[in-house]
mmCIF file of C-alpha atoms in Angstrom:
data_model
loop_
_atom_site.group_PDB
_atom_site.id
_atom_site.type_symbol
_atom_site.label_atom_id
_atom_site.label_comp_id
_atom_site.label_asym_id
_atom_site.label_seq_id
_atom_site.Cartn_x
_atom_site.Cartn_y
_atom_site.Cartn_z
ATOM 1 C CA GLY A 701 -16.218 -4.631 -11.095
ATOM 2 C CA THR A 702 -16.389 -3.147 -7.629
ATOM 3 C CA LEU A 703 -15.656 -4.772 -4.274
ATOM 4 C CA GLU A 704 -17.610 -3.698 -1.233
ATOM 5 C CA LYS A 705 -16.460 -1.035 1.162
ATOM 6 C CA GLN A 706 -17.439 -0.916 4.813
ATOM 7 C CA LYS A 707 -17.254 1.926 7.294
ATOM 8 C CA VAL A 708 -16.765 1.268 10.990
ATOM 9 C CA ALA A 709 -15.341 3.697 13.507
ATOM 10 C CA GLY A 710 13.630 0.124 -2.635
ATOM 11 C CA ARG A 711 12.299 2.194 -5.456
ATOM 12 C CA THR A 712 12.633 5.947 -5.739
ATOM 13 C CA SER A 713 9.397 6.887 -4.040
ATOM 14 C CA ARG A 714 9.911 10.589 -3.710
ATOM 15 C CA SER A 715 9.100 13.541 -5.867
ATOM 16 C CA ILE A 716 7.715 16.873 -4.736
ATOM 17 C CA ILE A 717 6.389 18.477 -7.898
ATOM 18 C CA GLY A 718 6.711 22.255 -7.639
ATOM 19 C CA THR A 719 5.477 23.309 -4.204
ATOM 20 C CA ASP A 720 4.640 20.692 -1.577
ATOM 21 C CA ASP A 721 0.837 20.550 -1.636
ATOM 22 C CA ARG A 722 0.379 17.590 0.689
ATOM 23 C CA ILE A 723 -2.168 18.059 3.473
ATOM 24 C CA ARG A 724 -1.717 16.581 6.914
ATOM 25 C CA ILE A 725 -4.733 14.629 8.169
ATOM 26 C CA GLN A 726 -5.326 15.928 11.679
ATOM 27 C CA ASP A 727 -7.557 13.056 12.826
ATOM 28 C CA PRO A 728 -6.531 9.778 11.152
ATOM 29 C CA THR A 729 -9.038 7.829 13.268
ATOM 30 C CA THR A 730 -11.805 8.939 10.875
ATOM 31 C CA PHE A 731 -12.754 6.942 7.788
ATOM 32 C CA PRO A 732 -11.180 6.253 5.333
ATOM 33 C CA TYR A 733 -7.849 7.121 7.010
ATOM 34 C CA CYS A 734 -8.350 4.632 9.849
ATOM 35 C CA ALA A 735 -8.312 1.826 7.252
ATOM 36 C CA ILE A 736 -4.884 2.901 5.953
ATOM 37 C CA GLY A 737 -1.705 2.203 7.875
ATOM 38 C CA SER A 738 2.032 1.620 7.966
ATOM 39 C CA LEU A 739 3.599 -1.667 6.908
ATOM 40 C CA LYS A 740 6.782 -2.427 8.868
ATOM 41 C CA VAL A 741 9.194 -5.163 7.744
ATOM 42 C CA THR A 742 12.688 -6.433 8.540
ATOM 43 C CA VAL A 743 15.257 -7.137 5.810
ATOM 44 C CA SER A 744 18.156 -9.464 6.707
ATOM 45 C CA TYR A 745 20.978 -10.178 4.264
ATOM 46 C CA GLU A 746 24.738 -10.559 3.930
ATOM 47 C CA ASP A 747 26.654 -7.539 2.682
ATOM 48 C CA ALA A 748 29.609 -7.634 0.288
ATOM 49 C CA HIS A 749 31.937 -8.476 3.200
ATOM 50 C CA GLY A 750 29.849 -11.396 4.442
ATOM 51 C CA ASN A 751 28.447 -9.510 7.421
ATOM 52 C CA LEU A 752 24.828 -10.089 8.417
ATOM 53 C CA VAL A 753 22.859 -6.852 8.041
ATOM 54 C CA SER A 754 19.358 -6.260 9.360
ATOM 55 C CA ASP A 755 17.357 -3.203 8.288
ATOM 56 C CA VAL A 756 13.819 -2.021 8.974
ATOM 57 C CA HIS A 757 11.762 -0.726 6.046
ATOM 58 C CA TYR A 758 8.346 0.912 5.842
ATOM 59 C CA ALA A 759 5.598 1.247 3.263
ATOM 60 C CA THR A 760 1.942 2.202 3.246
ATOM 61 C CA ALA A 761 -0.845 -0.390 3.056
ATOM 62 C CA CYS A 762 -4.627 -0.392 3.088
ATOM 63 C CA LEU A 763 -7.293 -2.733 4.410
ATOM 64 C CA VAL A 764 -9.648 -4.207 1.799
ATOM 65 C CA SER A 765 -11.378 -6.605 4.193
ATOM 66 C CA GLN A 766 -11.413 -7.243 7.915
ATOM 67 C CA ASN A 767 -8.056 -9.042 7.712
ATOM 68 C CA THR A 768 -6.591 -8.306 4.257
ATOM 69 C CA VAL A 769 -4.323 -5.463 3.158
ATOM 70 C CA VAL A 770 -2.861 -4.534 -0.215
ATOM 71 C CA SER A 771 0.489 -2.860 -0.818
ATOM 72 C CA VAL A 772 3.476 -3.061 -3.177
ATOM 73 C CA GLY A 773 5.448 -6.204 -3.868
ATOM 74 C CA HIS A 774 8.851 -4.590 -3.415
ATOM 75 C CA ILE A 775 8.250 -4.116 0.310
ATOM 76 C CA ILE A 776 7.911 -7.927 0.626
ATOM 77 C CA PHE A 777 10.563 -9.167 -1.812
ATOM 78 C CA ARG A 778 13.686 -7.051 -2.080
ATOM 79 C CA HIS A 779 15.299 -7.386 -5.496
ATOM 80 C CA GLU A 780 18.251 -5.306 -4.296
ATOM 81 C CA GLU A 781 19.204 -7.960 -1.738
ATOM 82 C CA ASN A 782 17.376 -10.881 -3.428
ATOM 83 C CA VAL A 783 15.545 -11.800 -0.212
ATOM 84 C CA PHE A 784 12.072 -12.000 1.228
ATOM 85 C CA VAL A 785 11.498 -9.762 4.217
ATOM 86 C CA GLU A 786 10.602 -10.942 7.727
ATOM 87 C CA ASN A 787 8.464 -9.694 10.618
ATOM 88 C CA ILE A 788 5.729 -8.161 8.453
ATOM 89 C CA THR A 789 3.454 -6.032 10.645
ATOM 90 C CA PHE A 790 0.548 -3.774 9.670
ATOM 91 C CA ARG A 791 0.020 -0.851 12.056
ATOM 92 C CA ALA A 792 -3.102 1.316 12.085
ATOM 93 C CA LEU A 793 -5.345 3.648 14.075
ATOM 94 C CA TRP A 794 -2.852 6.354 15.077
ATOM 95 C CA LYS A 795 -4.023 8.084 18.251
ATOM 96 C CA ASP A 796 -2.327 9.659 21.271
ATOM 97 C CA GLY A 797 1.114 9.313 19.705
ATOM 98 C CA ILE A 798 1.020 5.583 18.875
ATOM 99 C CA PHE A 799 -0.466 3.079 16.454
ATOM 100 C CA ASN A 800 -3.198 1.520 18.562
ATOM 101 C CA LEU A 801 -3.631 -1.610 16.439
ATOM 102 C CA GLU A 802 -0.924 -3.933 15.114
ATOM 103 C CA ALA A 803 -1.400 -7.202 13.241
ATOM 104 C CA GLU A 804 1.242 -9.621 11.974
ATOM 105 C CA ALA A 805 1.100 -11.194 8.517
ATOM 106 C CA GLU A 806 -0.255 -14.719 8.292
ATOM 107 C CA GLU A 807 -0.064 -15.276 4.517
ATOM 108 C CA VAL A 808 1.381 -13.210 1.659
ATOM 109 C CA TRP A 809 0.688 -13.294 -2.090
ATOM 110 C CA LEU A 810 2.950 -11.809 -4.786
ATOM 111 C CA ASP A 811 2.953 -11.943 -8.577
ATOM 112 C CA LYS A 812 5.347 -14.594 -9.912
ATOM 113 C CA ASN A 813 6.254 -12.270 -12.769
ATOM 114 C CA PHE A 814 7.366 -9.627 -10.268
ATOM 115 C CA LEU A 815 9.626 -12.132 -8.490
ATOM 116 C CA GLU A 816 11.267 -13.007 -11.798
ATOM 117 C CA ASN A 817 11.453 -9.497 -13.205
ATOM 118 C CA ASP A 818 11.398 -6.337 -11.075
ATOM 119 C CA ASN A 819 8.946 -3.983 -12.767
ATOM 120 C CA PHE A 820 6.056 -1.681 -11.956
ATOM 121 C CA THR A 821 3.474 -3.694 -13.868
ATOM 122 C CA ASN A 822 3.219 -6.567 -11.366
ATOM 123 C CA ASP A 823 4.533 -4.882 -8.223
ATOM 124 C CA TRP A 824 1.694 -5.721 -5.797
ATOM 125 C CA SER A 825 1.238 -7.695 -2.603
ATOM 126 C CA VAL A 826 -1.865 -8.981 -0.847
ATOM 127 C CA ILE A 827 -1.434 -9.864 2.824
ATOM 128 C CA LYS A 828 -3.695 -11.813 5.175
ATOM 129 C CA LEU A 829 -3.351 -10.665 8.784
ATOM 130 C CA LYS A 830 -3.575 -12.477 12.095
ATOM 131 C CA LYS A 831 -5.772 -11.010 14.792
ATOM 132 C CA PRO A 832 -3.918 -8.360 16.829
ATOM 133 C CA ARG A 833 -2.415 -9.769 20.015
ATOM 134 C CA GLY A 834 -4.868 -9.696 22.869
ATOM 135 C CA LYS A 835 -7.792 -8.955 20.544
ATOM 136 C CA ASN A 836 -10.767 -11.164 19.712
ATOM 137 C CA ASN A 837 -11.585 -9.313 16.498
ATOM 138 C CA HIS A 838 -9.693 -8.744 13.276
ATOM 139 C CA ILE A 839 -8.185 -5.299 12.809
ATOM 140 C CA GLY A 840 -10.635 -4.285 10.090
ATOM 141 C CA GLU A 841 -13.602 -4.929 12.356
ATOM 142 C CA GLU A 842 -12.434 -1.910 14.343
ATOM 143 C CA THR A 843 -11.256 0.320 11.500
ATOM 144 C CA GLY A 844 -13.381 -0.601 8.501
ATOM 145 C CA TRP A 845 -11.911 -1.055 5.030
ATOM 146 C CA LEU A 846 -11.943 0.454 1.562
ATOM 147 C CA GLY A 847 -13.594 -0.920 -1.524
ATOM 148 C CA VAL A 848 -11.666 -1.814 -4.691
ATOM 149 C CA LYS A 849 -12.569 -0.802 -8.244
ATOM 150 C CA SER A 850 -11.351 -1.910 -11.648
ATOM 151 C CA HIS A 851 -12.083 -0.088 -14.892
ATOM 152 C CA PRO A 852 -11.274 -1.739 -18.243
ATOM 153 C CA SER A 853 -10.871 1.514 -20.201
ATOM 154 C CA ILE A 854 -7.264 2.583 -20.733
ATOM 155 C CA THR A 855 -8.155 6.274 -20.549
ATOM 156 C CA ALA A 856 -10.729 5.917 -17.754
ATOM 157 C CA TYR A 857 -8.906 8.172 -15.310
ATOM 158 C CA GLU A 858 -7.079 10.621 -17.575
ATOM 159 C CA GLY A 859 -7.629 14.177 -16.411
ATOM 160 C CA GLN A 860 -9.256 13.081 -13.151
ATOM 161 C CA LEU A 861 -8.152 14.292 -9.744
ATOM 162 C CA LEU A 862 -7.073 11.327 -7.633
ATOM 163 C CA SER A 863 -5.907 11.186 -4.026
ATOM 164 C CA ALA A 864 -3.312 9.062 -2.245
ATOM 165 C CA VAL A 865 -2.762 8.757 1.502
ATOM 166 C CA HIS A 866 0.817 8.357 2.725
ATOM 167 C CA VAL A 867 1.242 6.970 6.246
ATOM 168 C CA LYS A 868 4.672 7.779 7.626
ATOM 169 C CA ARG A 869 6.350 5.575 10.212
ATOM 170 C CA ASN A 870 5.968 8.341 12.804
ATOM 171 C CA GLY A 871 2.192 8.265 12.422
ATOM 172 C CA ARG A 872 1.872 11.344 10.247
ATOM 173 C CA PHE A 873 -0.861 10.944 7.615
ATOM 174 C CA LEU A 874 -0.418 13.026 4.461
ATOM 175 C CA LEU A 875 -3.026 13.425 1.739
ATOM 176 C CA SER A 876 -1.803 14.122 -1.794
ATOM 177 C CA THR A 877 -4.142 15.005 -4.637
ATOM 178 C CA GLY A 878 -3.197 15.405 -8.269
ATOM 179 C CA LYS A 879 -4.402 15.079 -11.843
ATOM 180 C CA VAL A 880 -3.826 11.965 -13.933
ATOM 181 C CA ILE A 881 -1.391 12.917 -16.693
ATOM 182 C CA LYS A 882 -1.277 9.656 -18.597
ATOM 183 C CA SER A 883 -2.876 6.248 -18.420
ATOM 184 C CA THR A 884 -1.792 2.891 -19.875
ATOM 185 C CA PRO A 885 -3.392 -0.538 -19.430
ATOM 186 C CA ASN A 886 -1.367 -1.084 -16.236
ATOM 187 C CA ILE A 887 -0.035 2.273 -15.009
ATOM 188 C CA VAL A 888 -1.313 5.787 -14.292
ATOM 189 C CA SER A 889 1.042 8.765 -14.071
ATOM 190 C CA ILE A 890 -0.199 11.313 -11.537
ATOM 191 C CA ASP A 891 0.843 14.884 -10.848
ATOM 192 C CA LEU A 892 0.887 14.522 -7.066
ATOM 193 C CA ASP A 893 3.541 14.983 -4.381
ATOM 194 C CA ALA A 894 5.210 11.965 -2.802
ATOM 195 C CA ALA A 895 7.955 11.091 -0.320
ATOM 196 C CA PRO A 896 9.740 7.989 1.044
ATOM 197 C CA GLY A 897 7.329 5.452 2.515
ATOM 198 C CA ILE A 898 4.425 6.285 0.206
ATOM 199 C CA SER A 899 4.936 3.113 -1.838
ATOM 200 C CA GLY A 900 1.845 0.961 -1.413
ATOM 201 C CA ALA A 901 -0.427 3.921 -0.673
ATOM 202 C CA PRO A 902 -3.970 3.516 -1.967
ATOM 203 C CA VAL A 903 -4.888 5.841 -4.805
ATOM 204 C CA PHE A 904 -8.615 6.200 -4.524
ATOM 205 C CA THR A 905 -11.803 7.887 -5.564
ATOM 206 C CA ASP A 906 -15.132 7.701 -3.708
ATOM 207 C CA ASP A 907 -13.588 5.633 -0.882
ATOM 208 C CA SER A 908 -12.536 2.874 -3.308
ATOM 209 C CA ILE A 909 -9.005 2.003 -4.425
ATOM 210 C CA ILE A 910 -8.385 2.221 -8.162
ATOM 211 C CA SER A 911 -4.580 1.894 -8.112
ATOM 212 C CA ILE A 912 -1.594 1.324 -5.805
ATOM 213 C CA PHE A 913 1.155 3.943 -5.616
ATOM 214 C CA GLU A 914 4.488 2.575 -6.857
ATOM 215 C CA GLY A 915 7.140 5.281 -7.061
ATOM 216 C CA PHE A 916 8.899 7.698 -9.375
ATOM 217 C CA GLU A 917 9.658 6.684 -12.951
ATOM 218 C CA ASN A 918 10.531 8.605 -16.117
ATOM 219 C CA GLY A 919 9.870 11.998 -14.590
ATOM 220 C CA SER A 920 6.523 11.369 -12.908
ATOM 221 C CA ASN A 921 4.916 9.626 -9.958
ATOM 222 C CA VAL A 922 3.207 6.428 -11.027
ATOM 223 C CA ALA A 923 0.654 4.011 -9.625
ATOM 224 C CA MET A 924 -0.278 0.494 -10.706
ATOM 225 C CA ARG A 925 -3.874 0.212 -11.824
ATOM 226 C CA ILE A 926 -6.207 -2.356 -10.325
ATOM 227 C CA ILE A 927 -6.593 -4.248 -13.585
ATOM 228 C CA PRO A 928 -9.314 -6.928 -13.803
ATOM 229 C CA GLU A 929 -6.822 -9.745 -13.181
ATOM 230 C CA LEU A 930 -5.538 -8.124 -9.978
ATOM 231 C CA PHE A 931 -9.100 -7.261 -8.951
ATOM 232 C CA ASN A 932 -9.986 -10.955 -9.172
ATOM 233 C CA VAL A 933 -6.925 -11.950 -7.138
ATOM 234 C CA ILE A 934 -7.802 -9.480 -4.374
ATOM 235 C CA ALA A 935 -11.450 -10.589 -4.394
ATOM 236 C CA HIS A 936 -10.460 -14.249 -4.098
ATOM 237 C CA ILE A 937 -7.934 -13.732 -1.306
ATOM 238 C CA LYS A 938 -10.001 -11.352 0.791
ATOM 239 C CA ASP A 939 -12.869 -13.831 0.860
ATOM 240 C CA LYS A 940 -10.692 -16.784 1.909
#
């Protein structure tokens, strides 16, 4: 299936393969880059000495409706510390040195299997956003959003060139493009360059997301495919 697209104005997530071929997007206010942003969260936990520690973590996320983003699960639930994160904020529309739109999470969905067993197969999150403070419209009404595609064939994307957009916490947008090396029912391995913070980045073709970037595993960068079951979850939540 295919969801609509609309145009308006913890893991190891790093591996530069050979030379760094990432391209910096000079104007991230253009579509589809304006629909992709930085997810900022706070992790609070007790260390081995009983001291309360609070860290800030970042990932990439992408709008799939006016108030829904998708990203990875491990930015929301931290298996390393066995805690859910706090203060989840999606930041988008980088211009004049700042993110011009910020929206806090209202509801979050994760896969129960991911909570019970940390793995790439179910490492996704879908987040409903509040309206940005002081705004009458949802964030996606100003930025637009990407469509979502699901393909049942295991080898559907093998050999294809796919792109992922990494949004760094300093507002730098980097486009990586690479060829699909291997495809399984749930995962695609892609020969593209990545760096910390790219987890959750949309891997897309024709302005539609076909997988979510996860991290580095077994010698290659991998992304979780939008399988039909996940497609249906996203479709249900985004229309709530």
